JSON list of C-alpha atoms in Angstrom, two decimals:
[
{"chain": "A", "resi": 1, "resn": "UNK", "atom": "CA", "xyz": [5.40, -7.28, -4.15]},
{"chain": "A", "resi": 2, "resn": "UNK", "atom": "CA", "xyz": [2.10, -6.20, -4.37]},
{"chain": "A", "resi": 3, "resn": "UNK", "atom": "CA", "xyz": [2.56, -4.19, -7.43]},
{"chain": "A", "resi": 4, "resn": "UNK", "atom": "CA", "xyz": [4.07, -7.36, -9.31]},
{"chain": "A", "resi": 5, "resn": "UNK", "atom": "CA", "xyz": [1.05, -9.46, -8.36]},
{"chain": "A", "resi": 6, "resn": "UNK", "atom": "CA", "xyz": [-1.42, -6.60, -9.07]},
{"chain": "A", "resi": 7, "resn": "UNK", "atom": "CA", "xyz": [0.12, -6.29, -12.56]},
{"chain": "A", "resi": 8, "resn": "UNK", "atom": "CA", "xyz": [0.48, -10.22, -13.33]},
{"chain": "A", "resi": 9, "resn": "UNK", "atom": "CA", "xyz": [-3.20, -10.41, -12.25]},
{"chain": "A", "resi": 10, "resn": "UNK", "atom": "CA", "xyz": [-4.22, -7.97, -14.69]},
{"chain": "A", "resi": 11, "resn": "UNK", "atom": "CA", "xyz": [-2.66, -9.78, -17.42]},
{"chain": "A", "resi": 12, "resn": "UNK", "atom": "CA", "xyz": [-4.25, -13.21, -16.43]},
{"chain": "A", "resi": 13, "resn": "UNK", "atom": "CA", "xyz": [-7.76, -11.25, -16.09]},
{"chain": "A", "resi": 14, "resn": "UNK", "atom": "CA", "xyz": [-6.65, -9.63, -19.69]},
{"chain": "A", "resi": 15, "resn": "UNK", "atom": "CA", "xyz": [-6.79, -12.97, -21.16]},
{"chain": "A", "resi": 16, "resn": "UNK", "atom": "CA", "xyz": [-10.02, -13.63, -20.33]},
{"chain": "A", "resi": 17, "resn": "UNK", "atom": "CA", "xyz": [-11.55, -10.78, -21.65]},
{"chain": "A", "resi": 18, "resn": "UNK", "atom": "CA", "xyz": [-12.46, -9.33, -18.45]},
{"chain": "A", "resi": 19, "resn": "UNK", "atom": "CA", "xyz": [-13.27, -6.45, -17.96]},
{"chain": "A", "resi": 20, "resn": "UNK", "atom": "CA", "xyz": [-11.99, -6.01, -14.33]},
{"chain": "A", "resi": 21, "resn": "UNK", "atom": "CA", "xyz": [-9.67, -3.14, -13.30]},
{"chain": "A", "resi": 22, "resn": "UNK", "atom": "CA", "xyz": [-6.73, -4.33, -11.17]},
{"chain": "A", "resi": 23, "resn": "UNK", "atom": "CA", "xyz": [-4.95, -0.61, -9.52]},
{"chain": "A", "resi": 24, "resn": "UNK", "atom": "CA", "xyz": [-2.19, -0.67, -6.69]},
{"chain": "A", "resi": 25, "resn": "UNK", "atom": "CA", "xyz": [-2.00, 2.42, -4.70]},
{"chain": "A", "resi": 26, "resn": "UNK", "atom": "CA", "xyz": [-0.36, 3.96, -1.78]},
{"chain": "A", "resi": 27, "resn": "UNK", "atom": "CA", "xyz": [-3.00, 6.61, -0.04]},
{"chain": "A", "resi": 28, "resn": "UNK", "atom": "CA", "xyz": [-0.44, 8.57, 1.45]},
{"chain": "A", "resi": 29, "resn": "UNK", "atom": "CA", "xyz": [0.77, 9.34, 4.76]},
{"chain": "A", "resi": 30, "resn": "UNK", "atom": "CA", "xyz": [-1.97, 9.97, 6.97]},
{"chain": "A", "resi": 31, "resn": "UNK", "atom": "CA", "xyz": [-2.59, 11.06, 9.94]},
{"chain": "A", "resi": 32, "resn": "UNK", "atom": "CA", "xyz": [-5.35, 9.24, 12.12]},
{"chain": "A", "resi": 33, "resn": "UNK", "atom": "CA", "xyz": [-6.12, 9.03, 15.59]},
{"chain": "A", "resi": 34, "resn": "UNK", "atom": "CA", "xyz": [-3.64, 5.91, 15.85]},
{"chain": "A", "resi": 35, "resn": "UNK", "atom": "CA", "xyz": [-0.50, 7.42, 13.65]},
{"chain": "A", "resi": 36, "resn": "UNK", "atom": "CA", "xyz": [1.50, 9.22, 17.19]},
{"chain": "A", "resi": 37, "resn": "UNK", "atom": "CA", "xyz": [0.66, 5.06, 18.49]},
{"chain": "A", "resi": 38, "resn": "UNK", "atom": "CA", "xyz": [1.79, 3.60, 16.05]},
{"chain": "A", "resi": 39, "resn": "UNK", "atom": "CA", "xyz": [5.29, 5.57, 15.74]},
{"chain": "A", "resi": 40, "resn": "UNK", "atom": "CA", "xyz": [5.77, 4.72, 19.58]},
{"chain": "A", "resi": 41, "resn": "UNK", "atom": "CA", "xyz": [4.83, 0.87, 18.70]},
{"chain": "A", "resi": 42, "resn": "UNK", "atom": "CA", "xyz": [7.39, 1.00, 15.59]},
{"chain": "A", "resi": 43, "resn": "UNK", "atom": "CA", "xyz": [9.89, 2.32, 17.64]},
{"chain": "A", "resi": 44, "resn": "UNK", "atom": "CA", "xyz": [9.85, -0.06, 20.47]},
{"chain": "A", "resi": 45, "resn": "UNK", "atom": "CA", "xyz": [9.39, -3.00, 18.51]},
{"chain": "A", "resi": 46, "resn": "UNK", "atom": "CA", "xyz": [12.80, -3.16, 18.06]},
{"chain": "A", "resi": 47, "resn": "UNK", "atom": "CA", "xyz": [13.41, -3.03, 21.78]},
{"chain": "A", "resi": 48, "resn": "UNK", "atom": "CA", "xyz": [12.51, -5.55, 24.20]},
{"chain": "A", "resi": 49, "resn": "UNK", "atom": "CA", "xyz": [14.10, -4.45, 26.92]},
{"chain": "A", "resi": 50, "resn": "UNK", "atom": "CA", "xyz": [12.25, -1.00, 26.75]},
{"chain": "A", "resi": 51, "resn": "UNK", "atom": "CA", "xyz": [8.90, -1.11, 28.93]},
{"chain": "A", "resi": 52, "resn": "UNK", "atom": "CA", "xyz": [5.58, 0.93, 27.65]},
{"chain": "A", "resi": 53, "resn": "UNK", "atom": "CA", "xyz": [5.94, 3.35, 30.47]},
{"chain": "A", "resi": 54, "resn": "UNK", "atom": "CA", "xyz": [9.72, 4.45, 29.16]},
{"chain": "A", "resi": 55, "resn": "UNK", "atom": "CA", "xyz": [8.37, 4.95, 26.11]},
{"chain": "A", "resi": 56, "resn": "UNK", "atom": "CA", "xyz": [5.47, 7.74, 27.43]},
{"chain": "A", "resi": 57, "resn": "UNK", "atom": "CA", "xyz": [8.31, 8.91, 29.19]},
{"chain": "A", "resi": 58, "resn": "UNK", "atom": "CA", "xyz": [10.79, 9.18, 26.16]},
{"chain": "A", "resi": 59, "resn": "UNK", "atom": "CA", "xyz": [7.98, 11.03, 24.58]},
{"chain": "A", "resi": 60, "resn": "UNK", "atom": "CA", "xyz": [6.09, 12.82, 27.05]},
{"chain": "A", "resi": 61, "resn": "UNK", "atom": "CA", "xyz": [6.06, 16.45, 26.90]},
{"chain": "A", "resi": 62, "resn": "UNK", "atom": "CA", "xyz": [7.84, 18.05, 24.78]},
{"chain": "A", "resi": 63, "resn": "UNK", "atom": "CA", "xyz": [9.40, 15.47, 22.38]},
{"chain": "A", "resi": 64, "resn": "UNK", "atom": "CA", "xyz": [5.54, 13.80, 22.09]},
{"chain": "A", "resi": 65, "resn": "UNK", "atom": "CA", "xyz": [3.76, 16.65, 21.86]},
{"chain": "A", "resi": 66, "resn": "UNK", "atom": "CA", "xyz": [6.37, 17.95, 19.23]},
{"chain": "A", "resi": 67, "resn": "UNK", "atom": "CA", "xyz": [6.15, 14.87, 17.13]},
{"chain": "A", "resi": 68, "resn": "UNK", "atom": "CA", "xyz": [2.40, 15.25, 17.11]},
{"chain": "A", "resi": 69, "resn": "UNK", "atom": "CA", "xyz": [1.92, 18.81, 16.05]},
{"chain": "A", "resi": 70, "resn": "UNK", "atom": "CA", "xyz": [4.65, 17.83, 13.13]},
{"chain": "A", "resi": 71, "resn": "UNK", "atom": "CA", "xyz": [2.66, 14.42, 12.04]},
{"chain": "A", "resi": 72, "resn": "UNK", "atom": "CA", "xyz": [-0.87, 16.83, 12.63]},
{"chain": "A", "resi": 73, "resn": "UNK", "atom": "CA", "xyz": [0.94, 19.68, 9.87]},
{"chain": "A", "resi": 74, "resn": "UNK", "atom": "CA", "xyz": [2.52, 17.28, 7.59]},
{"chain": "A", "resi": 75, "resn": "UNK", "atom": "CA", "xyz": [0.10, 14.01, 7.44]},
{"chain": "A", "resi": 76, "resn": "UNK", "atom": "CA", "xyz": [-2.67, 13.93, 5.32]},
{"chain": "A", "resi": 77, "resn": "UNK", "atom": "CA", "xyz": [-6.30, 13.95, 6.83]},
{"chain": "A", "resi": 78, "resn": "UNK", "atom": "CA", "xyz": [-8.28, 10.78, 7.12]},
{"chain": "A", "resi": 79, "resn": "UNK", "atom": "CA", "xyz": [-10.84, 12.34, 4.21]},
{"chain": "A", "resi": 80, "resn": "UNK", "atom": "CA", "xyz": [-7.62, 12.97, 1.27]},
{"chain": "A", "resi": 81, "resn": "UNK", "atom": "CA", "xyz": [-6.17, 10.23, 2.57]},
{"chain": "A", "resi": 82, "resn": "UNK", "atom": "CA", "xyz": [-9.29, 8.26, 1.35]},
{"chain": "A", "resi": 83, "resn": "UNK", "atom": "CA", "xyz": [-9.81, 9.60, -1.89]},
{"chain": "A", "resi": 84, "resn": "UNK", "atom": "CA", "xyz": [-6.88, 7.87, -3.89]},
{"chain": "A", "resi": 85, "resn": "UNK", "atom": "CA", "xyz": [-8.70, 4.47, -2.66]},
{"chain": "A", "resi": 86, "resn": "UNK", "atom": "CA", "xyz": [-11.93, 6.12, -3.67]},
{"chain": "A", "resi": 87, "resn": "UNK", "atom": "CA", "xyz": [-11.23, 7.03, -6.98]},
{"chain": "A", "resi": 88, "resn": "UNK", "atom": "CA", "xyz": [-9.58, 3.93, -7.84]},
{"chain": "A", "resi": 89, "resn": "UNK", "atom": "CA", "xyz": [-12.67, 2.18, -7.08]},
{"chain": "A", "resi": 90, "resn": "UNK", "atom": "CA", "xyz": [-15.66, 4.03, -8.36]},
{"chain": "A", "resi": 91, "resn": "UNK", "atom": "CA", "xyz": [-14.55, 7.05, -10.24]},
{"chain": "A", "resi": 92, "resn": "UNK", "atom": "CA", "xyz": [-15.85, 7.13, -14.11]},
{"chain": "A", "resi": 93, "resn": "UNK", "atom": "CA", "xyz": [-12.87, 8.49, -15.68]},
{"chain": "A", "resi": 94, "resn": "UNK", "atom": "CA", "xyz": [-11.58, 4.94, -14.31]},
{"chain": "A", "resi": 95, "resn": "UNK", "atom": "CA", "xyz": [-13.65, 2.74, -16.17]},
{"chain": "A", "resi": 96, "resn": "UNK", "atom": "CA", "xyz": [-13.92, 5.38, -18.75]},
{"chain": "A", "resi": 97, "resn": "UNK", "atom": "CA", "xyz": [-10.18, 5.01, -19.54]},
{"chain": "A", "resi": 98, "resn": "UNK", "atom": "CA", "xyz": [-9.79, 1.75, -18.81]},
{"chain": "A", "resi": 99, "resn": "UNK", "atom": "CA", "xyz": [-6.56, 1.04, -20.57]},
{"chain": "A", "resi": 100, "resn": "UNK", "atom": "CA", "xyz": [-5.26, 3.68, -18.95]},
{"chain": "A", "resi": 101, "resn": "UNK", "atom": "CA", "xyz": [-5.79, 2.03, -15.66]},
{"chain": "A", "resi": 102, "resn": "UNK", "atom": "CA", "xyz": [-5.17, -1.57, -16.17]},
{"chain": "A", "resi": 103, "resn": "UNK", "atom": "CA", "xyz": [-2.34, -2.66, -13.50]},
{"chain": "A", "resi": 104, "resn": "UNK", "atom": "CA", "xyz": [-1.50, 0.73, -13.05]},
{"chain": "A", "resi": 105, "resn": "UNK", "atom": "CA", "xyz": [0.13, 3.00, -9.86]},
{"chain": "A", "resi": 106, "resn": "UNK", "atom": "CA", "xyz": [-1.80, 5.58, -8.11]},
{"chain": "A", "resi": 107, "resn": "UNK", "atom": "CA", "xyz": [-0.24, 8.04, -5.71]},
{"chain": "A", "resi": 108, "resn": "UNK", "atom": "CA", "xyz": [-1.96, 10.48, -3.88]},
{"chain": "A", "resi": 109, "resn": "UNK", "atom": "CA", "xyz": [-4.21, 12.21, -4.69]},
{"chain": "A", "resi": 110, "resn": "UNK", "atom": "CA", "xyz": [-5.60, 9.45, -7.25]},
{"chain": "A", "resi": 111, "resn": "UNK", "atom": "CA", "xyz": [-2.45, 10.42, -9.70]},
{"chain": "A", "resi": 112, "resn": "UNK", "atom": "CA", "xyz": [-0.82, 7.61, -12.35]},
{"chain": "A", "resi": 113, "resn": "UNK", "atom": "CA", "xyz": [2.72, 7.48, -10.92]},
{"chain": "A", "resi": 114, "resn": "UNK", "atom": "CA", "xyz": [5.57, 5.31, -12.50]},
{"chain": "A", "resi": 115, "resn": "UNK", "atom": "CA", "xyz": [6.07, 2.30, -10.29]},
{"chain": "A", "resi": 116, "resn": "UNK", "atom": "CA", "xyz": [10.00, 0.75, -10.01]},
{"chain": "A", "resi": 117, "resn": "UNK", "atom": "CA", "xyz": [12.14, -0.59, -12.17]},
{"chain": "A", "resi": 118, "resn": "UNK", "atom": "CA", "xyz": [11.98, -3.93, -10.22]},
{"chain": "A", "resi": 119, "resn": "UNK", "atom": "CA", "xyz": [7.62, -3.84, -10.46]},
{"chain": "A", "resi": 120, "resn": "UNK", "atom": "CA", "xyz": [7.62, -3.79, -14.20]},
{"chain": "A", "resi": 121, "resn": "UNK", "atom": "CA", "xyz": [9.77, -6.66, -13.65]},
{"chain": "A", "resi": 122, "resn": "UNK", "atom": "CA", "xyz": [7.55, -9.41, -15.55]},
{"chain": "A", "resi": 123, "resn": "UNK", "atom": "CA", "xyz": [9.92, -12.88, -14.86]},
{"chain": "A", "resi": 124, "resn": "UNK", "atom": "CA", "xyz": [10.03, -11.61, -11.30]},
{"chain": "A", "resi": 125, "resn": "UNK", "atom": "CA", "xyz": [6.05, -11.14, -11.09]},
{"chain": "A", "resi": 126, "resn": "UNK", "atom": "CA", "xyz": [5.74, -14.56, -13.19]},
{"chain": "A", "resi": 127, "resn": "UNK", "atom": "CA", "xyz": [8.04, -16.06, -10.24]},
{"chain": "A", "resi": 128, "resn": "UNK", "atom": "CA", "xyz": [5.42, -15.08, -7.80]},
{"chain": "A", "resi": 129, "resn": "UNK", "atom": "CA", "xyz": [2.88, -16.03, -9.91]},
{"chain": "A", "resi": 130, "resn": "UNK", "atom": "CA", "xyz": [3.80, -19.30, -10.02]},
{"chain": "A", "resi": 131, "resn": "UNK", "atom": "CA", "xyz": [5.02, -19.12, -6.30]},
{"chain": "A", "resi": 132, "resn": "UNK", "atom": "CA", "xyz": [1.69, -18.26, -4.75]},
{"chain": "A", "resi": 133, "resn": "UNK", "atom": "CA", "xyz": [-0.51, -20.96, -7.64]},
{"chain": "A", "resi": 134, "resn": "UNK", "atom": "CA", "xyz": [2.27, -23.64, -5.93]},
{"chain": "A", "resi": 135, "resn": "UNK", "atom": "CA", "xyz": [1.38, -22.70, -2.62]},
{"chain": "A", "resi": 136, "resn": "UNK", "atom": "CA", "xyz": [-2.49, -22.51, -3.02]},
{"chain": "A", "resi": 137, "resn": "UNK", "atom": "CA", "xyz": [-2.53, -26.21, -4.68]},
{"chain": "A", "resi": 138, "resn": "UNK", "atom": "CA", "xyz": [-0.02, -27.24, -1.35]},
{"chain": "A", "resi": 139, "resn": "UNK", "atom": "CA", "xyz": [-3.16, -25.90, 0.89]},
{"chain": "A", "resi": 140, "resn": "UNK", "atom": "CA", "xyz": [-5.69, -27.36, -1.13]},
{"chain": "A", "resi": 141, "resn": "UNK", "atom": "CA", "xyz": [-6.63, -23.71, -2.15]},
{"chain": "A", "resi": 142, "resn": "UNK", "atom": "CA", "xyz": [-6.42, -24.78, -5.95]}
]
């Protein structure tokens, strides 16, 4: 969704002559002192029944530990997991190349990637266009 609202508000700021860069991105996986937590909190989510101490249990040692040395090798650090967000906001070959950038994907590391068949979807991003504008006026955010 994000990317059909990031591209629709490009084209809205486009008519205005503005000269303001709207970029979607997705900074990776990364791996930060709450990424192990997280996977337990994803996993019992789903599970009600489950209690916080079964889940240490489930993955104490060596199914935890395990899982954390493979999420240490194959996540990306904190640092290149911040420099897709980085150079989509202050890098010069950004504003440099502006058309280039306009309502564009970046993948990591701060690479143009081709977003989905259903982003470049314009009726679909006009829907939420129009969506979200009916919802702000409903809240008196309009």
């Amino acid at each position: 969704m994000i990317c059909l609202w990031t591209r629709k508000l490009q084209e809205e700021l486009n008519k205005t002559g503005s000269s303001i860069i709207c970029i979607y991105l997705h900074p990776g996986v990364v791996y930060t002192g709450m990424s192990f937590s997280n996977l337990l909190s994803v996993h019992y989510a789903n599970r009600a029944s489950e209690s916080a101490e079964n889940a240490s249990k489930l993955f104490a040692w060596p199914v935890g530990r395990t899982l954390l040395a493979i999420s240490r090798l194959t996540f990306m650090s904190v640092v290149d997991g911040s420099r897709t967000t980085e150079f989509a906001a202050a890098a010069p070959e950004v504003r440099k190349n502006a058309e280039k950038y306009r309502g564009q994907f970046l993948v990591p590391i701060a690479k143009l990637n081709a977003p989905s068949k259903e982003a470049l979807d314009d009726e679909l991003g006009l829907e939420l266009w129009n969506t979200t504008e009916r919802f702000m006026k409903e809240w008196d955010l309009l």
